[in-house]
GROMACS .gro file of C-alpha atoms in nm:
model
  327
    1MET     CA    1   0.000   0.000   0.000
    2HIS     CA    2   0.165   0.321  -0.119
    3THR     CA    3  -0.143   0.545  -0.158
    4LYS     CA    4  -0.147   0.869   0.040
    5LEU     CA    5  -0.507   0.995   0.056
    6MET     CA    6  -0.717   1.172   0.319
    7LEU     CA    7  -1.085   1.269   0.317
    8LEU     CA    8  -1.145   1.498   0.613
    9VAL     CA    9  -1.515   1.545   0.690
   10TYR     CA   10  -1.626   1.872   0.849
   11THR     CA   11  -1.973   2.008   0.923
   12ASN     CA   12  -2.023   2.181   0.588
   13HIS     CA   13  -1.745   2.050   0.366
   14VAL     CA   14  -1.514   1.762   0.284
   15ARG     CA   15  -1.142   1.821   0.241
   16PHE     CA   16  -0.977   1.611  -0.031
   17VAL     CA   17  -0.605   1.566   0.038
   18VAL     CA   18  -0.347   1.388  -0.178
   19SER     CA   19   0.012   1.396  -0.060
   20THR     CA   20   0.350   1.254  -0.153
   21GLY     CA   21   0.440   1.182   0.210
   22ASN     CA   22   0.320   0.915   0.450
   23LEU     CA   23   0.170   0.996   0.790
   24VAL     CA   24   0.496   0.955   0.976
   25GLU     CA   25   0.675   1.238   1.152
   26GLY     CA   26   0.999   1.222   0.958
   27GLU     CA   27   0.835   1.272   0.620
   28TRP     CA   28   0.688   1.601   0.740
   29THR     CA   29   0.993   1.736   0.923
   30VAL     CA   30   1.318   1.631   0.753
   31VAL     CA   31   1.229   1.580   0.383
   32GLN     CA   32   1.039   1.788   0.125
   33ASN     CA   33   0.695   1.675   0.005
   34SER     CA   34   0.395   1.808  -0.186
   35VAL     CA   35   0.025   1.820  -0.095
   36PHE     CA   36  -0.281   1.888  -0.308
   37ILE     CA   37  -0.586   2.010  -0.112
   38GLN     CA   38  -0.935   2.109  -0.222
   39ASP     CA   39  -1.249   2.162  -0.016
   40PHE     CA   40  -1.591   2.058  -0.148
   41PRO     CA   41  -1.932   2.159  -0.006
   42LEU     CA   42  -2.118   1.898   0.201
   43ASP     CA   43  -2.497   1.900   0.238
   44TYR     CA   44  -2.670   1.590   0.375
   45THR     CA   45  -3.009   1.724   0.262
   46ARG     CA   46  -2.911   1.703  -0.104
   47VAL     CA   47  -2.786   1.443  -0.353
   48PHE     CA   48  -2.548   1.589  -0.609
   49ALA     CA   49  -2.503   1.469  -0.965
   50ALA     CA   50  -2.201   1.250  -1.025
   51ASN     CA   51  -1.916   1.367  -1.250
   52GLU     CA   52  -1.586   1.226  -1.371
   53PHE     CA   53  -1.404   1.324  -1.053
   54SER     CA   54  -1.660   1.185  -0.807
   55THR     CA   55  -1.688   0.861  -1.004
   56SER     CA   56  -1.310   0.818  -1.010
   57LEU     CA   57  -1.290   0.890  -0.637
   58ALA     CA   58  -1.566   0.641  -0.554
   59LEU     CA   59  -1.401   0.368  -0.762
   60SER     CA   60  -1.065   0.444  -0.601
   61LEU     CA   61  -1.215   0.406  -0.254
   62HIS     CA   62  -1.379   0.081  -0.363
   63ASP     CA   63  -1.039  -0.048  -0.476
   64LEU     CA   64  -0.905   0.038  -0.130
   65SER     CA   65  -1.185  -0.168   0.034
   66VAL     CA   66  -1.354   0.134   0.189
   67PRO     CA   67  -1.705   0.026   0.302
   68TYR     CA   68  -1.990   0.108   0.066
   69SER     CA   69  -2.171   0.289   0.347
   70VAL     CA   70  -1.883   0.537   0.363
   71VAL     CA   71  -1.848   0.577  -0.014
   72ALA     CA   72  -2.224   0.641  -0.041
   73ARG     CA   73  -2.187   0.956   0.167
   74LEU     CA   74  -2.002   1.114  -0.125
   75ASN     CA   75  -2.343   1.154  -0.292
   76HIS     CA   76  -2.396   1.447  -0.056
   77VAL     CA   77  -2.076   1.623  -0.163
   78ASP     CA   78  -2.075   1.878  -0.445
   79PHE     CA   79  -1.773   1.792  -0.661
   80SER     CA   80  -1.874   2.020  -0.948
   81ARG     CA   81  -1.575   2.250  -0.891
   82ALA     CA   82  -1.318   1.972  -0.919
   83ARG     CA   83  -1.056   2.056  -1.180
   84VAL     CA   84  -0.803   1.776  -1.131
   85HIS     CA   85  -0.813   1.420  -1.260
   86ILE     CA   86  -0.750   1.120  -1.036
   87VAL     CA   87  -0.497   0.858  -1.147
   88THR     CA   88  -0.466   0.532  -0.953
   89THR     CA   89  -0.282   0.203  -0.968
   90VAL     CA   90  -0.400  -0.125  -0.815
   91PRO     CA   91  -0.196  -0.447  -0.807
   92THR     CA   92  -0.280  -0.692  -1.084
   93GLY     CA   93  -0.541  -0.937  -0.958
   94GLY     CA   94  -0.911  -0.921  -0.877
   95ASP     CA   95  -1.213  -0.907  -1.105
   96ARG     CA   96  -1.243  -0.529  -1.133
   97VAL     CA   97  -0.877  -0.483  -1.215
   98HIS     CA   98  -0.883  -0.743  -1.493
   99ALA     CA   99  -1.202  -0.594  -1.635
  100ASN     CA  100  -1.075  -0.236  -1.622
  101MET     CA  101  -0.706  -0.244  -1.706
  102GLN     CA  102  -0.736   0.089  -1.892
  103SER     CA  103  -0.836   0.255  -1.564
  104TYR     CA  104  -0.498   0.225  -1.394
  105GLY     CA  105  -0.139   0.338  -1.410
  106MET     CA  106   0.010   0.476  -1.729
  107LEU     CA  107  -0.296   0.370  -1.929
  108ARG     CA  108  -0.519   0.580  -1.704
  109LEU     CA  109  -0.275   0.867  -1.754
  110ALA     CA  110  -0.305   0.818  -2.131
  111ARG     CA  111  -0.686   0.844  -2.108
  112VAL     CA  112  -0.663   1.163  -1.903
  113ILE     CA  113  -0.415   1.325  -2.143
  114SER     CA  114  -0.625   1.220  -2.444
  115GLN     CA  115  -0.911   1.420  -2.293
  116PHE     CA  116  -0.684   1.725  -2.279
  117ASN     CA  117  -0.587   1.667  -2.642
  118ALA     CA  118  -0.948   1.668  -2.751
  119GLN     CA  119  -1.024   1.986  -2.556
  120ASN     CA  120  -0.717   2.166  -2.693
  121ALA     CA  121  -0.727   2.036  -3.050
  122GLU     CA  122  -0.753   2.385  -3.199
  123GLN     CA  123  -0.443   2.502  -3.010
  124LYS     CA  124  -0.231   2.226  -3.168
  125GLN     CA  125  -0.032   2.200  -2.847
  126TRP     CA  126  -0.030   1.824  -2.823
  127ASP     CA  127   0.212   1.694  -3.083
  128ALA     CA  128   0.482   1.448  -2.974
  129ASP     CA  129   0.689   1.727  -2.826
  130ALA     CA  130   0.653   1.686  -2.450
  131ARG     CA  131   0.946   1.727  -2.213
  132LEU     CA  132   0.893   1.532  -1.892
  133TYR     CA  133   1.072   1.606  -1.566
  134CYS     CA  134   0.992   1.312  -1.337
  135VAL     CA  135   1.083   1.339  -0.969
  136GLY     CA  136   1.069   1.051  -0.721
  137SER     CA  137   1.223   0.908  -0.407
  138SER     CA  138   1.263   0.555  -0.544
  139LEU     CA  139   1.466   0.447  -0.847
  140GLY     CA  140   1.299   0.168  -1.041
  141LYS     CA  141   1.401  -0.091  -1.298
  142LEU     CA  142   1.389   0.138  -1.599
  143ASP     CA  143   1.475   0.056  -1.959
  144THR     CA  144   1.429   0.229  -2.293
  145LYS     CA  145   1.122   0.024  -2.387
  146TRP     CA  146   0.941   0.123  -2.068
  147LEU     CA  147   1.040   0.488  -2.110
  148ARG     CA  148   0.902   0.485  -2.464
  149ASP     CA  149   0.572   0.334  -2.350
  150PHE     CA  150   0.537   0.594  -2.076
  151TYR     CA  151   0.628   0.876  -2.314
  152MET     CA  152   0.357   0.766  -2.555
  153CYS     CA  153   0.102   0.747  -2.272
  154ALA     CA  154   0.205   1.097  -2.163
  155HIS     CA  155   0.083   1.216  -2.505
  156GLY     CA  156  -0.251   1.037  -2.471
  157TRP     CA  157  -0.150   0.741  -2.689
  158ASP     CA  158  -0.211   0.378  -2.593
  159PRO     CA  159   0.092   0.178  -2.715
  160GLN     CA  160  -0.065  -0.164  -2.652
  161PRO     CA  161  -0.202  -0.233  -3.002
  162LEU     CA  162   0.141  -0.167  -3.155
  163THR     CA  163   0.435  -0.403  -3.183
  164LEU     CA  164   0.760  -0.301  -3.016
  165ASP     CA  165   0.908  -0.224  -3.359
  166ALA     CA  166   0.611  -0.005  -3.448
  167ARG     CA  167   0.645   0.188  -3.123
  168ALA     CA  168   1.016   0.240  -3.187
  169SER     CA  169   0.939   0.360  -3.539
  170ILE     CA  170   0.681   0.615  -3.420
  171VAL     CA  171   0.886   0.729  -3.120
  172PRO     CA  172   1.258   0.654  -3.174
  173ASP     CA  173   1.494   0.660  -2.878
  174ASN     CA  174   1.619   1.010  -2.951
  175MET     CA  175   1.265   1.148  -2.935
  176VAL     CA  176   1.191   1.019  -2.584
  177ASP     CA  177   1.247   1.337  -2.382
  178ILE     CA  178   1.232   1.221  -2.020
  179ALA     CA  179   1.443   1.350  -1.733
  180VAL     CA  180   1.445   1.104  -1.442
  181ALA     CA  181   1.522   1.337  -1.153
  182PHE     CA  182   1.673   1.154  -0.856
  183PRO     CA  183   1.901   1.276  -0.574
  184THR     CA  184   2.272   1.211  -0.618
  185HIS     CA  185   2.487   1.053  -0.351
  186ASN     CA  186   2.658   1.381  -0.268
  187GLU     CA  187   2.328   1.570  -0.244
  188VAL     CA  188   2.180   1.321  -0.001
  189VAL     CA  189   2.480   1.268   0.230
  190SER     CA  190   2.532   1.645   0.262
  191ASN     CA  191   2.174   1.724   0.366
  192VAL     CA  192   2.132   1.918   0.690
  193TYR     CA  193   1.923   1.645   0.858
  194GLY     CA  194   2.174   1.366   0.802
  195LYS     CA  195   2.063   1.004   0.833
  196SER     CA  196   1.714   1.107   0.943
  197ALA     CA  197   1.645   1.217   0.584
  198MET     CA  198   1.867   0.968   0.403
  199GLN     CA  199   1.645   0.674   0.503
  200TYR     CA  200   1.363   0.795   0.278
  201ILE     CA  201   1.556   0.768  -0.050
  202MET     CA  202   1.539   0.423  -0.211
  203ALA     CA  203   1.779   0.302  -0.480
  204LYS     CA  204   1.970  -0.022  -0.528
  205ARG     CA  205   2.312  -0.039  -0.687
  206ASP     CA  206   2.230  -0.350  -0.892
  207VAL     CA  207   1.935  -0.171  -1.054
  208TYR     CA  208   2.154   0.122  -1.155
  209GLU     CA  209   2.435  -0.101  -1.280
  210ASN     CA  210   2.209  -0.316  -1.495
  211PRO     CA  211   2.329  -0.285  -1.858
  212ASN     CA  212   1.977  -0.190  -1.970
  213PHE     CA  213   1.937   0.096  -1.722
  214PRO     CA  214   1.922   0.430  -1.912
  215LYS     CA  215   2.183   0.624  -1.714
  216ALA     CA  216   2.176   0.912  -1.963
  217CYS     CA  217   1.822   0.994  -1.846
  218LEU     CA  218   1.929   1.073  -1.489
  219PHE     CA  219   1.903   1.438  -1.387
  220ARG     CA  220   1.968   1.625  -1.067
  221VAL     CA  221   1.702   1.738  -0.821
  222GLN     CA  222   1.732   2.099  -0.708
  223PRO     CA  223   1.538   2.149  -0.381
  224ARG     CA  224   1.383   2.488  -0.313
  225VAL     CA  225   1.527   2.469   0.039
  226ASN     CA  226   1.903   2.433   0.015
  227ARG     CA  227   2.065   2.112   0.143
  228THR     CA  228   1.739   1.925   0.195
  229VAL     CA  229   1.615   1.600   0.041
  230VAL     CA  230   1.314   1.599  -0.191
  231HIS     CA  231   1.075   1.310  -0.122
  232ALA     CA  232   0.800   1.440  -0.354
  233LYS     CA  233   0.670   1.241  -0.648
  234ALA     CA  234   0.581   1.461  -0.943
  235ILE     CA  235   0.585   1.489  -1.319
  236VAL     CA  236   0.625   1.830  -1.481
  237ALA     CA  237   0.518   1.801  -1.846
  238ARG     CA  238   0.602   2.086  -2.084
  239THR     CA  239   0.435   2.085  -2.425
  240GLY     CA  240   0.379   2.306  -2.724
  241GLU     CA  241   0.609   2.500  -2.950
  242TRP     CA  242   0.729   2.729  -2.671
  243GLN     CA  243   0.721   2.468  -2.395
  244ASN     CA  244   0.525   2.709  -2.174
  245CYS     CA  245   0.215   2.499  -2.110
  246GLY     CA  246   0.128   2.142  -2.018
  247TRP     CA  247   0.028   1.948  -1.708
  248VAL     CA  248   0.159   1.840  -1.369
  249TYR     CA  249   0.113   1.514  -1.180
  250LEU     CA  250   0.136   1.503  -0.798
  251GLY     CA  251   0.079   1.197  -0.582
  252SER     CA  252   0.221   0.872  -0.456
  253HIS     CA  253   0.353   0.733  -0.788
  254ASN     CA  254   0.729   0.716  -0.807
  255PHE     CA  255   0.857   0.710  -1.164
  256THR     CA  256   0.887   0.331  -1.168
  257PRO     CA  257   0.724   0.037  -1.349
  258ALA     CA  258   0.603  -0.089  -1.009
  259ALA     CA  259   0.399   0.228  -0.965
  260TRP     CA  260   0.286   0.306  -1.320
  261GLY     CA  261   0.268  -0.051  -1.453
  262ARG     CA  262   0.446  -0.237  -1.727
  263LEU     CA  263   0.275  -0.303  -2.061
  264ARG     CA  264   0.300  -0.655  -2.198
  265ARG     CA  265   0.248  -0.754  -2.560
  266LYS     CA  266  -0.068  -0.969  -2.602
  267GLU     CA  267  -0.113  -0.975  -2.224
  268SER     CA  268  -0.277  -0.750  -1.970
  269PRO     CA  269  -0.055  -0.484  -1.812
  270TYR     CA  270   0.115  -0.575  -1.488
  271TYR     CA  271   0.066  -0.344  -1.189
  272ASN     CA  272   0.251  -0.392  -0.863
  273ASN     CA  273   0.146  -0.118  -0.618
  274TYR     CA  274  -0.150   0.068  -0.477
  275GLU     CA  275  -0.100   0.431  -0.584
  276LEU     CA  276  -0.307   0.749  -0.617
  277GLY     CA  277  -0.239   1.097  -0.748
  278VAL     CA  278  -0.391   1.385  -0.939
  279VAL     CA  279  -0.317   1.550  -1.274
  280LEU     CA  280  -0.345   1.927  -1.294
  281PRO     CA  281  -0.445   2.023  -1.652
  282ASN     CA  282  -0.379   2.342  -1.845
  283VAL     CA  283  -0.073   2.442  -1.646
  284LYS     CA  284   0.127   2.749  -1.754
  285TYR     CA  285   0.503   2.782  -1.711
  286GLU     CA  286   0.727   3.082  -1.678
  287CYS     CA  287   1.074   2.982  -1.793
  288ARG     CA  288   1.416   3.132  -1.726
  289SER     CA  289   1.553   2.930  -2.015
  290GLN     CA  290   1.471   2.627  -2.223
  291ASP     CA  291   1.600   2.407  -1.940
  292CYS     CA  292   1.466   2.585  -1.633
  293VAL     CA  293   1.110   2.655  -1.517
  294SER     CA  294   1.092   2.947  -1.274
  295LYS     CA  295   0.717   2.940  -1.199
  296VAL     CA  296   0.432   2.691  -1.236
  297VAL     CA  297   0.083   2.846  -1.257
  298TRP     CA  298  -0.248   2.661  -1.243
  299GLU     CA  299  -0.595   2.816  -1.214
  300ASN     CA  300  -0.426   3.157  -1.172
  301ALA     CA  301  -0.235   3.038  -0.865
  302ASN     CA  302   0.128   2.945  -0.814
  303VAL     CA  303   0.201   2.574  -0.767
  304PRO     CA  304   0.459   2.560  -0.484
  305LEU     CA  305   0.671   2.264  -0.590
  306PRO     CA  306   0.949   2.176  -0.339
  307PHE     CA  307   1.201   2.154  -0.623
  308CYS     CA  308   1.304   2.365  -0.920
  309PRO     CA  309   1.226   2.192  -1.252
  310ALA     CA  310   1.568   2.242  -1.406
  311TRP     CA  311   1.702   2.004  -1.668
  312VAL     CA  312   2.054   1.954  -1.525
  313PRO     CA  313   2.193   1.609  -1.612
  314TYR     CA  314   2.417   1.405  -1.386
  315GLY     CA  315   2.783   1.494  -1.412
  316ARG     CA  316   3.059   1.248  -1.493
  317ASN     CA  317   3.120   1.170  -1.126
  318ASP     CA  318   2.756   1.172  -1.013
  319ALA     CA  319   2.571   0.859  -0.905
  320PRO     CA  320   2.238   0.802  -0.729
  321TYR     CA  321   2.228   0.766  -0.354
  322PHE     CA  322   2.210   0.393  -0.276
  323ASN     CA  323   2.023   0.298   0.038
  324LYS     CA  324   2.221   0.019   0.207
  325ASP     CA  325   1.920  -0.079   0.419
  326ILE     CA  326   1.727  -0.227   0.123
  327GLN     CA  327   1.820  -0.550  -0.050
   0.00000   0.00000   0.00000
C-alpha cells in the first residue's frame, strides 16, 4: 500500500487531500513533500449529480476496500468545482482490475491526457513534443522500452495495439524526452538532517548497474530549500512550440514500473502497487531558459513545488544515492 489519501469530513465541507508523504513524523519534518488540497461543499439534505471526478474517487475508494456505506456519503458532496483528474494504480489481480485495465497506471494517464488533447485540438499544443521532468524518491528498474511506452502514454497514446518495432518507429529513442530526476549521492549525504532524511531515498546499486538501465536519463534534483532532500513524487510536463504549457502530476507514484505498470504484448498490463495521485491540466510555465522553469501556474495560482524543474543532467562523477538498508 503506497497510496497517500485523506478525506477529512467537516460540518459543511469535505477536504480532499493527496500527498506525496506518509503519515509519519519524519516525512513532514526532515524531507520535502507536496500536498494537493481542495475543499468541497457537504450537504446531507441534497444528492449531487455524479461527475468524472466523483466517479473516479468512488471507484478508487472501492479499490481500497472502503465500506460502501462510507463511499455512499459522497453523494452528498458537491464535486462540481473539481478541476483535477484522479490517477490510480492497483496491483494486478481481482475481477475489477482485470475488467478495467485501462483505468490504472500509465494507461489511465493516457486516457486523461487524451481528454486534454481533444479539448485543446484547436491550439495544436499536443504533438509528440513533450518534455517530462519526473521526480521521485525511489529508483525503479527502468529501460528504454518502458520509457518509450510511458512517453507515448504521456501524449494520450495507448501503445498496446502496436508491436515493439512499431512503437520504436513512431517514437525513436532520440525522441523520448524524459528527465528522471533523482538525488545524487553527494546531495543526499550532505543534507542538513543527516541520516534522518537519508532513510527515505530508495535506490539499489544492482538496478543502476544493470546494462539496460538508461543512465543518460538521470538528472539532478534541485530542492527549493538548500541542502534538503526531496521526497515528492511529481511529473512536470512541458508541451507546445514554446514549452510554456502542459500538465503536472502530484501523488504517490514514483517514476517506476512498479507504480505506473508495465505493458506486456498480447497480455494484460502488470501493476505492482496501490498508488493514487492527481493530474493538474492546463498548467502554464514561466521559464528562465529552455532548461529551467521558474514558476508553475495553475488556475491563476502558483504551484509551490518543493524543487526547481531544471534540466541539469548528472555529471561524470555523479551517481544516485544507494540505500544500504534495502536488499
